[in-house]
Coordinates of C-alpha atoms and ligand atoms in Angstrom, one line a residue:
M207 CA -91.3 63.7 -118.0
Y208 CA -91.5 63.9 -114.2
N209 CA -88.0 64.9 -113.6
D210 CA -88.7 68.6 -113.3
N211 CA -90.2 67.8 -110.0
P212 CA -88.0 65.3 -108.2
T213 CA -90.1 65.1 -105.0
L214 CA -93.2 64.1 -106.9
D215 CA -91.1 61.7 -109.0
N216 CA -89.7 60.0 -105.9
I217 CA -93.1 59.5 -104.4
T218 CA -94.5 58.1 -107.7
Q219 CA -91.5 55.8 -108.1
K220 CA -91.9 54.5 -104.6
L221 CA -95.6 53.9 -105.1
D222 CA -95.3 52.5 -108.5
P223 CA -93.2 49.3 -108.5
K224 CA -95.1 48.5 -111.8
L225 CA -92.7 50.8 -113.6
Q226 CA -89.5 49.5 -112.1
G227 CA -87.4 47.2 -114.2
Q228 CA -86.5 44.0 -112.5
V229 CA -83.8 41.6 -113.3
F230 CA -84.2 37.9 -112.8
D231 CA -81.5 35.4 -112.1
D232 CA -81.5 32.4 -110.0
E233 CA -79.9 29.5 -111.6
K234 CA -76.1 30.0 -111.4
S235 CA -74.5 28.3 -114.4
E236 CA -71.2 26.7 -113.6
N237 CA -70.6 25.5 -117.2
P238 CA -69.2 28.3 -119.3
S239 CA -70.2 26.6 -122.6
Q240 CA -73.9 26.6 -121.6
R241 CA -76.0 29.2 -123.3
K242 CA -77.2 31.9 -121.0
F243 CA -80.2 34.2 -121.1
Y244 CA -80.9 37.4 -119.3
I245 CA -84.4 38.7 -118.8
E246 CA -85.6 42.0 -117.5
S247 CA -89.3 42.7 -116.8
Y248 CA -91.4 45.9 -116.8
G249 CA -95.1 46.5 -116.1
C250 CA -97.5 44.6 -114.0
A251 CA -97.2 41.4 -112.0
M252 CA -98.7 39.5 -115.0
N253 CA -95.5 40.3 -116.9
F254 CA -93.3 39.2 -114.1
S255 CA -95.2 36.0 -113.9
D256 CA -94.9 35.6 -117.7
S257 CA -91.1 36.0 -117.5
E258 CA -91.1 32.9 -115.2
I259 CA -93.0 31.0 -117.9
V260 CA -90.5 32.1 -120.5
A261 CA -87.6 31.1 -118.2
S262 CA -89.1 27.7 -117.9
I263 CA -89.4 27.3 -121.7
L264 CA -85.8 28.4 -122.0
A265 CA -84.6 26.0 -119.3
E266 CA -86.2 23.2 -121.3
E267 CA -84.0 24.3 -124.2
G268 CA -80.9 24.0 -122.0
Y269 CA -80.5 27.7 -121.3
H270 CA -79.3 29.0 -117.9
S271 CA -80.2 32.5 -116.5
T272 CA -77.6 35.1 -115.7
R273 CA -77.8 38.4 -113.8
E274 CA -75.3 40.2 -116.2
W275 CA -76.7 41.1 -119.6
Q276 CA -73.1 41.4 -120.9
D277 CA -72.7 37.7 -120.3
A278 CA -75.8 36.6 -122.0
D279 CA -76.2 35.0 -125.4
L280 CA -79.9 36.0 -125.4
I281 CA -81.1 39.2 -123.9
L282 CA -84.9 39.5 -123.3
I283 CA -86.9 42.5 -122.3
N284 CA -90.5 41.9 -121.2
T285 CA -92.2 45.2 -121.9
C286 CA -95.2 47.3 -120.8
S287 CA -97.3 49.7 -122.9
I288 CA -99.7 50.9 -120.2
R289 CA -98.4 54.5 -120.3
D290 CA -96.1 56.3 -122.7
K291 CA -93.5 56.6 -119.9
A292 CA -93.4 52.8 -119.6
E293 CA -92.5 52.5 -123.3
Q294 CA -89.9 55.2 -123.1
T295 CA -88.2 53.4 -120.3
V296 CA -87.9 50.3 -122.4
R297 CA -86.5 52.2 -125.4
H298 CA -83.8 53.7 -123.2
R299 CA -83.0 50.3 -121.9
L300 CA -82.7 48.9 -125.5
A301 CA -80.4 51.8 -126.3
N302 CA -78.1 50.6 -123.4
F303 CA -77.9 47.2 -125.1
N304 CA -76.7 48.9 -128.3
N305 CA -73.0 48.1 -128.1
I306 CA -73.3 44.5 -127.2
K307 CA -73.5 43.3 -130.8
K308 CA -70.2 44.9 -131.7
K309 CA -68.5 43.2 -128.7
K310 CA -70.4 39.9 -129.0
P311 CA -71.8 39.6 -132.5
G312 CA -73.8 36.4 -131.8
T313 CA -75.9 38.0 -129.1
L314 CA -79.6 37.9 -129.7
I315 CA -82.0 40.5 -128.4
G316 CA -85.7 39.8 -128.0
V317 CA -88.6 42.1 -127.1
L318 CA -91.5 40.3 -125.3
G319 CA -94.8 41.4 -123.8
C320 CA -97.2 44.2 -124.4
M321 CA -95.0 46.6 -126.4
A322 CA -94.1 43.7 -128.8
E323 CA -97.8 43.1 -129.2
R324 CA -98.7 46.7 -129.7
L325 CA -95.9 47.6 -132.2
K326 CA -95.5 44.2 -133.9
A327 CA -93.0 44.1 -136.8
K328 CA -92.7 47.9 -136.6
L329 CA -90.5 47.4 -133.6
L330 CA -87.9 45.7 -135.9
D331 CA -87.8 48.8 -138.0
Q332 CA -87.7 51.2 -135.1
E333 CA -85.2 49.2 -133.0
K334 CA -82.5 47.9 -135.4
L335 CA -80.8 45.7 -132.8
V336 CA -83.9 43.6 -132.0
D337 CA -83.9 40.1 -133.5
I338 CA -87.1 38.6 -131.9
V339 CA -90.5 40.2 -131.3
L340 CA -92.9 38.0 -129.3
G341 CA -96.3 38.8 -128.0
P342 CA -97.8 37.5 -124.7
D343 CA -99.6 34.5 -126.2
A344 CA -96.7 33.3 -128.4
Y345 CA -94.0 32.3 -125.8
R346 CA -94.1 28.7 -126.8
D347 CA -92.7 29.8 -130.2
L348 CA -89.6 31.3 -128.6
P349 CA -87.2 28.3 -129.2
N350 CA -88.3 28.3 -132.9
L351 CA -87.7 32.1 -133.2
I352 CA -84.3 31.7 -131.5
R353 CA -83.2 29.1 -134.1
R354 CA -84.4 31.2 -136.9
A355 CA -82.6 34.3 -135.5
E356 CA -79.4 32.3 -135.1
D357 CA -79.6 31.8 -138.9
G358 CA -79.9 35.5 -139.3
D359 CA -83.6 35.6 -139.9
K360 CA -85.4 38.1 -137.6
G361 CA -88.7 36.8 -136.4
V362 CA -92.1 38.1 -135.1
N363 CA -94.9 36.2 -133.6
V364 CA -97.7 38.3 -132.1
L365 CA -100.6 36.0 -132.6
L366 CA -103.1 36.3 -129.8
S367 CA -104.9 33.3 -128.7
R368 CA -108.4 32.6 -127.2
E369 CA -107.1 29.5 -125.4
E370 CA -103.5 29.9 -124.4
T371 CA -103.0 29.9 -120.6
Y372 CA -99.6 28.1 -120.4
S373 CA -101.6 26.0 -118.0
E374 CA -99.2 23.0 -117.7
I375 CA -95.9 25.0 -117.8
S376 CA -94.4 25.0 -114.4
P377 CA -92.9 28.6 -114.0
L378 CA -89.2 28.8 -113.1
R379 CA -89.3 31.0 -110.0
L380 CA -86.9 33.9 -110.7
G381 CA -85.6 36.6 -108.3
T382 CA -87.6 34.8 -105.6
N383 CA -87.4 35.1 -101.8
G384 CA -88.7 31.5 -101.6
I385 CA -91.7 32.7 -99.6
T386 CA -94.1 34.6 -101.8
A387 CA -95.0 33.7 -105.4
Y388 CA -97.4 34.7 -108.1
I389 CA -99.9 32.3 -109.8
S390 CA -101.4 33.4 -113.0
I391 CA -105.1 32.3 -113.1
M392 CA -106.3 34.0 -116.3
R393 CA -105.1 36.0 -119.2
G394 CA -106.4 38.9 -121.3
C395 CA -109.2 41.3 -120.6
D396 CA -112.7 41.6 -122.0
N397 CA -113.4 45.0 -120.5
M398 CA -113.0 47.9 -122.7
C399 CA -112.0 50.7 -120.4
S400 CA -111.6 53.6 -122.8
F401 CA -108.1 54.6 -121.6
C402 CA -106.6 51.2 -121.6
V403 CA -104.3 49.4 -124.0
V404 CA -104.4 46.0 -122.2
P405 CA -107.3 44.4 -124.2
F406 CA -105.3 45.2 -127.4
T407 CA -102.0 43.8 -126.0
R408 CA -103.3 40.8 -124.1
G409 CA -106.3 39.8 -126.1
R410 CA -109.5 38.1 -125.0
E411 CA -110.1 37.0 -121.4
R412 CA -109.6 33.3 -120.6
S413 CA -109.4 31.4 -117.4
R414 CA -106.9 28.7 -116.6
D415 CA -107.8 25.1 -115.6
A416 CA -108.6 25.3 -111.8
Y417 CA -106.8 22.0 -111.1
S418 CA -103.6 23.2 -112.6
I419 CA -103.8 26.3 -110.4
V420 CA -104.4 24.2 -107.3
A421 CA -101.5 21.9 -108.4
E422 CA -99.2 24.9 -108.7
A423 CA -100.2 26.2 -105.3
Q424 CA -99.6 22.7 -103.8
D425 CA -96.2 22.5 -105.4
L426 CA -95.3 25.9 -104.0
S427 CA -96.5 24.9 -100.6
D428 CA -94.4 21.7 -100.8
R429 CA -91.4 23.8 -101.6
G430 CA -91.9 26.0 -98.5
Y431 CA -93.7 29.0 -100.0
K432 CA -96.0 30.8 -97.6
E433 CA -97.9 33.1 -99.7
V434 CA -99.4 33.0 -103.2
T435 CA -101.0 35.9 -105.2
L436 CA -103.6 34.9 -107.8
L437 CA -103.2 37.1 -110.8
G438 CA -105.4 38.4 -113.5
Q439 CA -106.6 41.8 -114.9
N440 CA -110.0 41.1 -113.6
V441 CA -109.8 38.1 -111.2
D442 CA -113.4 38.3 -110.1
S443 CA -114.6 37.3 -113.6
Y444 CA -112.6 34.0 -113.4
K445 CA -114.8 31.2 -114.6
W446 CA -113.9 27.7 -115.6
T447 CA -115.9 24.6 -116.3
D448 CA -114.6 21.2 -115.5
P449 CA -114.8 19.3 -118.8
N450 CA -115.3 16.0 -116.9
T451 CA -118.1 17.0 -114.5
D452 CA -119.4 20.2 -116.1
E453 CA -119.0 21.8 -112.7
H454 CA -118.5 25.5 -112.8
V455 CA -115.7 27.1 -110.7
S456 CA -116.2 30.7 -109.8
F457 CA -113.5 33.0 -108.5
A458 CA -114.8 32.6 -104.9
S459 CA -114.7 28.8 -105.1
L460 CA -111.2 28.9 -106.7
L461 CA -110.1 31.1 -103.7
V462 CA -111.4 28.5 -101.3
M463 CA -109.8 25.6 -103.2
V464 CA -106.4 27.4 -103.1
A465 CA -106.9 28.3 -99.4
K466 CA -107.4 24.7 -98.5
V467 CA -104.1 23.6 -100.0
N468 CA -102.3 24.7 -96.8
P469 CA -103.9 26.8 -94.0
L470 CA -100.5 28.2 -93.3
M471 CA -100.1 29.5 -96.8
R472 CA -101.6 32.9 -97.4
V473 CA -103.7 33.7 -100.4
R474 CA -103.9 37.1 -102.0
F475 CA -105.4 38.2 -105.4
S476 CA -105.2 41.1 -107.8
T477 CA -106.9 42.9 -109.5
S478 CA -110.6 43.2 -108.6
H479 CA -112.9 45.1 -110.9
P480 CA -115.5 46.9 -108.8
K481 CA -118.3 45.6 -111.1
D482 CA -117.4 41.9 -110.6
I483 CA -116.3 41.4 -107.0
N484 CA -119.2 39.9 -105.1
D485 CA -120.3 38.9 -101.6
D486 CA -119.0 35.3 -102.1
V487 CA -115.5 36.6 -102.5
M488 CA -115.9 38.6 -99.3
Y489 CA -117.3 35.7 -97.4
A490 CA -114.3 33.6 -98.5
I491 CA -112.0 36.3 -97.0
R492 CA -114.1 36.4 -93.8
D493 CA -114.3 32.6 -93.4
Y494 CA -110.7 31.6 -94.2
H495 CA -107.9 33.0 -92.0
N496 CA -105.3 32.5 -94.7
I497 CA -107.2 34.5 -97.4
C498 CA -105.9 37.9 -96.7
N499 CA -108.1 40.9 -95.6
Y500 CA -107.1 42.9 -98.6
V501 CA -108.8 44.0 -101.8
H502 CA -107.2 46.0 -104.6
L503 CA -110.2 47.8 -106.0
P504 CA -109.2 50.4 -108.6
V505 CA -111.7 53.3 -108.8
Q506 CA -109.8 55.2 -111.6
S507 CA -112.0 58.3 -110.9
G508 CA -114.4 59.4 -108.2
N509 CA -116.8 61.1 -110.6
S510 CA -119.7 59.4 -112.4
R511 CA -119.5 61.4 -115.7
V512 CA -115.7 60.6 -116.0
L513 CA -116.3 57.0 -115.1
K514 CA -118.9 56.8 -117.9
L515 CA -116.3 58.3 -120.4
M516 CA -113.8 55.7 -119.1
N517 CA -116.4 53.0 -119.7
R518 CA -115.8 51.5 -116.3
T519 CA -119.5 50.4 -116.2
Y520 CA -120.1 51.6 -112.6
D521 CA -120.7 55.1 -111.2
R522 CA -119.7 56.8 -107.9
E523 CA -122.7 55.6 -106.0
W524 CA -122.3 52.0 -107.1
Y525 CA -118.6 52.0 -106.1
I526 CA -119.4 53.5 -102.7
K527 CA -121.9 50.7 -102.1
K528 CA -119.2 48.2 -103.0
V529 CA -116.8 49.8 -100.5
D530 CA -119.5 49.8 -97.8
R531 CA -120.3 46.1 -98.4
I532 CA -116.6 45.1 -98.2
Y533 CA -116.3 46.9 -94.8
E534 CA -119.6 45.4 -93.7
I535 CA -118.5 41.8 -94.3
V536 CA -114.8 42.2 -93.4
P537 CA -114.5 45.3 -91.1
D538 CA -110.7 45.2 -91.0
C539 CA -110.3 44.7 -94.7
A540 CA -107.8 47.0 -96.4
I541 CA -108.8 48.5 -99.7
T542 CA -106.3 50.0 -102.2
S543 CA -106.9 51.7 -105.5
D544 CA -105.5 53.0 -108.8
M545 CA -106.4 56.5 -109.9
I546 CA -105.9 58.5 -113.1
A547 CA -105.7 62.3 -112.9
G548 CA -106.7 64.5 -115.8
F549 CA -108.6 62.1 -118.0
C550 CA -110.1 63.8 -121.1
S551 CA -112.4 66.7 -120.3
E552 CA -112.1 66.2 -116.5
T553 CA -113.0 69.4 -114.7
E554 CA -111.7 70.7 -111.3
E555 CA -115.0 69.7 -109.6
E556 CA -114.8 66.2 -111.1
H557 CA -111.2 66.0 -109.9
Q558 CA -112.4 66.9 -106.4
D559 CA -114.7 63.9 -106.5
T560 CA -111.6 61.7 -106.9
L561 CA -110.1 63.4 -103.8
S562 CA -113.2 62.9 -101.8
M563 CA -113.3 59.2 -102.8
I564 CA -109.9 58.7 -101.3
E565 CA -111.3 60.0 -98.0
Y566 CA -114.5 58.0 -98.3
A567 CA -112.9 54.6 -99.1
K568 CA -110.0 55.2 -96.7
Y569 CA -107.6 53.5 -99.1
T570 CA -104.5 52.3 -97.3
M571 CA -102.4 52.8 -100.5
S572 CA -102.9 53.6 -104.1
Y573 CA -101.1 53.6 -107.4
M574 CA -101.6 57.0 -108.9
F575 CA -101.0 58.2 -112.5
Y576 CA -101.8 61.1 -114.8
Y577 CA -103.6 60.2 -118.0
S578 CA -101.4 59.1 -120.9
E579 CA -103.2 58.7 -124.2
R580 CA -102.5 55.3 -125.8
P581 CA -102.8 55.0 -129.6
G582 CA -105.7 52.8 -130.8
T583 CA -107.8 53.0 -127.5
L584 CA -111.4 54.1 -127.5
A585 CA -110.4 57.4 -125.7
A586 CA -107.7 58.1 -128.2
R587 CA -110.2 57.7 -131.0
K588 CA -113.2 59.5 -129.4
Y589 CA -112.0 62.0 -126.9
E590 CA -109.6 64.9 -126.9
D591 CA -106.7 64.6 -124.5
D592 CA -107.4 68.2 -123.5
V593 CA -106.3 68.6 -119.9
P594 CA -103.0 70.5 -120.0
Y595 CA -99.9 68.6 -118.8
E596 CA -99.3 71.1 -116.0
V597 CA -102.9 70.6 -114.8
K598 CA -102.7 66.8 -114.9
K599 CA -99.4 67.0 -112.9
R600 CA -100.9 69.3 -110.3
R601 CA -104.0 67.2 -109.9
L602 CA -101.9 64.1 -109.6
A603 CA -99.7 65.8 -106.9
E604 CA -102.9 66.6 -105.0
I605 CA -104.1 63.0 -105.2
I606 CA -100.7 61.8 -104.0
R607 CA -100.6 64.3 -101.1
L608 CA -104.0 63.3 -99.9
Q609 CA -103.4 59.6 -100.3
N610 CA -100.2 59.9 -98.3
Q611 CA -102.2 61.7 -95.5
I612 CA -105.0 59.1 -95.5
S613 CA -102.4 56.2 -95.5
Y614 CA -100.7 57.9 -92.5
E615 CA -103.9 58.2 -90.7
S616 CA -104.8 54.6 -91.4
N617 CA -101.4 53.5 -90.1
K618 CA -101.7 55.7 -87.0
R619 CA -104.9 53.8 -86.1
D620 CA -102.8 50.6 -86.0
I621 CA -100.5 51.8 -83.2
G622 CA -101.0 49.6 -80.2
K623 CA -102.6 46.8 -82.3
T624 CA -100.9 43.4 -82.7
F625 CA -100.7 41.8 -86.2
E626 CA -99.7 38.4 -87.5
I627 CA -96.7 39.0 -89.8
L628 CA -95.2 36.7 -92.4
V629 CA -91.5 37.3 -92.2
E630 CA -90.1 37.9 -95.7
G631 CA -86.5 38.9 -95.0
D632 CA -84.2 41.7 -93.9
S633 CA -85.6 45.2 -93.8
K634 CA -84.2 47.5 -96.5
K635 CA -82.3 49.7 -94.0
S636 CA -80.9 47.3 -91.5
K637 CA -79.6 43.7 -91.2
E638 CA -80.7 43.9 -87.5
E639 CA -84.4 44.1 -88.6
H640 CA -86.9 41.8 -90.3
K641 CA -89.6 43.0 -92.6
G642 CA -92.9 41.3 -93.5
R643 CA -96.5 42.1 -94.2
N644 CA -99.7 41.9 -92.2
S645 CA -102.9 40.4 -93.7
Q646 CA -103.8 43.9 -94.9
F647 CA -100.6 44.1 -97.0
K648 CA -99.0 46.8 -94.9
M649 CA -95.3 46.6 -94.6
V650 CA -94.1 46.0 -91.0
V651 CA -90.5 46.4 -89.8
F652 CA -89.3 45.0 -86.4
P653 CA -86.0 44.0 -84.6
K654 CA -85.0 40.4 -85.3
K655 CA -85.5 37.8 -82.6
A656 CA -83.3 34.7 -82.1
G657 CA -84.8 31.7 -83.9
I658 CA -87.1 33.6 -86.1
K659 CA -86.4 33.3 -89.9
P660 CA -88.0 34.3 -93.2
G661 CA -91.2 32.2 -93.8
D662 CA -92.1 32.2 -90.1
Y663 CA -95.2 33.9 -88.7
V664 CA -94.8 36.2 -85.8
Q665 CA -97.0 38.5 -83.7
V666 CA -95.8 42.1 -83.9
K667 CA -97.2 45.0 -81.7
I668 CA -97.1 48.3 -83.6
E669 CA -95.4 51.2 -81.9
S670 CA -94.8 53.8 -84.5
V671 CA -95.7 54.5 -88.2
T672 CA -95.0 56.5 -91.3
S673 CA -97.3 56.8 -94.3
G674 CA -95.6 53.7 -95.8
T675 CA -94.5 51.5 -93.0
L676 CA -95.5 50.2 -89.6
R677 CA -92.8 49.6 -86.9
G678 CA -93.1 47.4 -83.9
T679 CA -91.7 44.5 -81.7
I680 CA -92.4 40.8 -81.6
V681 CA -94.6 39.9 -78.7
Ligands
LIG833 N1 -106.9 45.5 -114.7 C1 -106.7 46.5 -113.8 C2 -105.7 47.5 -114.2 C3 -104.5 47.2 -115.1 S1 -103.6 48.6 -115.6 C4 -108.0 47.2 -113.5 O1 -108.9 47.2 -114.2 O2 -108.0 47.9 -112.5 C5 -103.0 49.3 -114.1 C6 -103.5 50.7 -113.9 O3 -102.8 51.6 -114.9 C7 -104.9 51.0 -114.2 O4 -105.7 50.6 -113.1 C8 -104.9 52.5 -114.4 O5 -105.1 53.2 -113.2 C9 -103.6 52.7 -115.0 N2 -103.7 53.1 -116.4 C10 -104.1 52.3 -117.4 N3 -104.1 52.9 -118.6 C11 -103.7 54.2 -118.3 C12 -103.4 55.3 -119.2 N4 -103.7 55.3 -120.4 N5 -102.9 56.4 -118.6 C13 -102.7 56.5 -117.2 N6 -102.9 55.4 -116.4 C14 -103.4 54.3 -117.0
LIG834 FE1 -107.5 47.8 -118.7 FE2 -110.0 48.0 -117.8 FE3 -109.1 45.6 -118.5 FE4 -108.2 46.8 -116.3 S1 -110.3 46.1 -116.7 S2 -107.0 45.8 -117.9 S3 -108.1 48.9 -116.9 S4 -109.4 47.3 -119.9
LIG835 FE1 -98.3 46.8 -118.9 FE2 -99.1 44.8 -120.3 FE3 -99.3 44.7 -117.7 S1 -99.4 47.0 -120.8 S2 -99.5 46.8 -117.1 S3 -97.4 44.8 -118.9 S4 -100.7 43.8 -119.1

């Protein structure tokens, strides 16, 4: 849909890793008789994290992962429904797999994740080559559905659960750099943002056992990982009660528990809902060096009337107060956002409010989209999707242009500053350079130095910047 404007498309692609398919492989199988699975993930970090749970379940069944889908006995695609474009990407990908069954008749194809949950058995009618349809709360049933599919019986399990958190399953880290990892701390979402399909595809919100989260962080630390990102659609509403002591664990206390695992292991988290993030979370960021100075705080729109239609439960003034409070408690905190252009009935003036919010909040980066109506959501049922496509696209382009400018200005203010960087690996462009991030999640590139390797912390002084990257030298 974007392809008539390649420049805009490039920017959006770059800023929206959520839409990029990612292939996982790690375990290299040496035994040719061993059954192999291939998994490809789309959508948000939760989906990538879920793929690691699925991989772990398959490893228990004796499967090994492969990078080549042509080699696999089982091809899985973990899907996203957030926007129409995300679903189209998956359908194109399924079309690519079309010939495999002629060449290798026994190959099984499974659709996992949010599209599976949204379309259920309909997916089997629409996509004839699919054998297995499995929703996000049903992954434990995968081995069972594989056995049934091997007998020629196509299977669907899209039951949503109020309890499932896969708490005790140790994820098989896939496509990993060995330094940064995701930890899923909750599932589902109880907010009903009117544009959003997630509550329908992921079910009710539930929090995972805090001790199993800490144990997973400890295990990652023992294996040399240096950064964990705690994941949930709305992490600030994490709540869990210890059944033995009746003690309540809030998100702020969970953050501190994870931070204490290893002071040299960074802790990040995503996503924060502006209505739920509180001072305690900000105090945890202020008080613990290894809790990063970074909050992803999606605003969606800068206009109060639109926010009300979106059912975000805060207005512009309330959001501004949140932003002020974050900068008050942690002055060098970076804030990033998500924004939707052209929601139902949005006027030009209301769009301007979103632009002015980018300037006010000084977002260092944002994920930016135009509104895509999702079947079954409150907005689809109640409001007309009446902003013309051309207008949505132009408003989105304005948002992207301004955000790039604000990101660039923010990065320019970093010239001359020295940051602690966690080295993640080679830069994209050169083997002579390392890349890593500062606490604020900004990508930093610098010439390699003898003895420095991925996983080390270095001090880098910033010398030049673009809107997306800082460059400097180790001091
Ligand atoms: N739980 C997170 C967001 C998860 S979805 C939160 O509340 O912020 C990621 C982003 O996709 C959202 O923040 C929103 O900006 C965007 N999005 C969700 N539904 C959309 C839709 N129907 N059309 C366009 N963008 C959408
Ligand atoms: Fe969707 Fe809103 Fe839940 Fe985020 S908080 S997942 S936007 S319903
Ligand atoms: Fe997409 Fe589902 Fe995540 S709809 S954004 S994969 S929760």
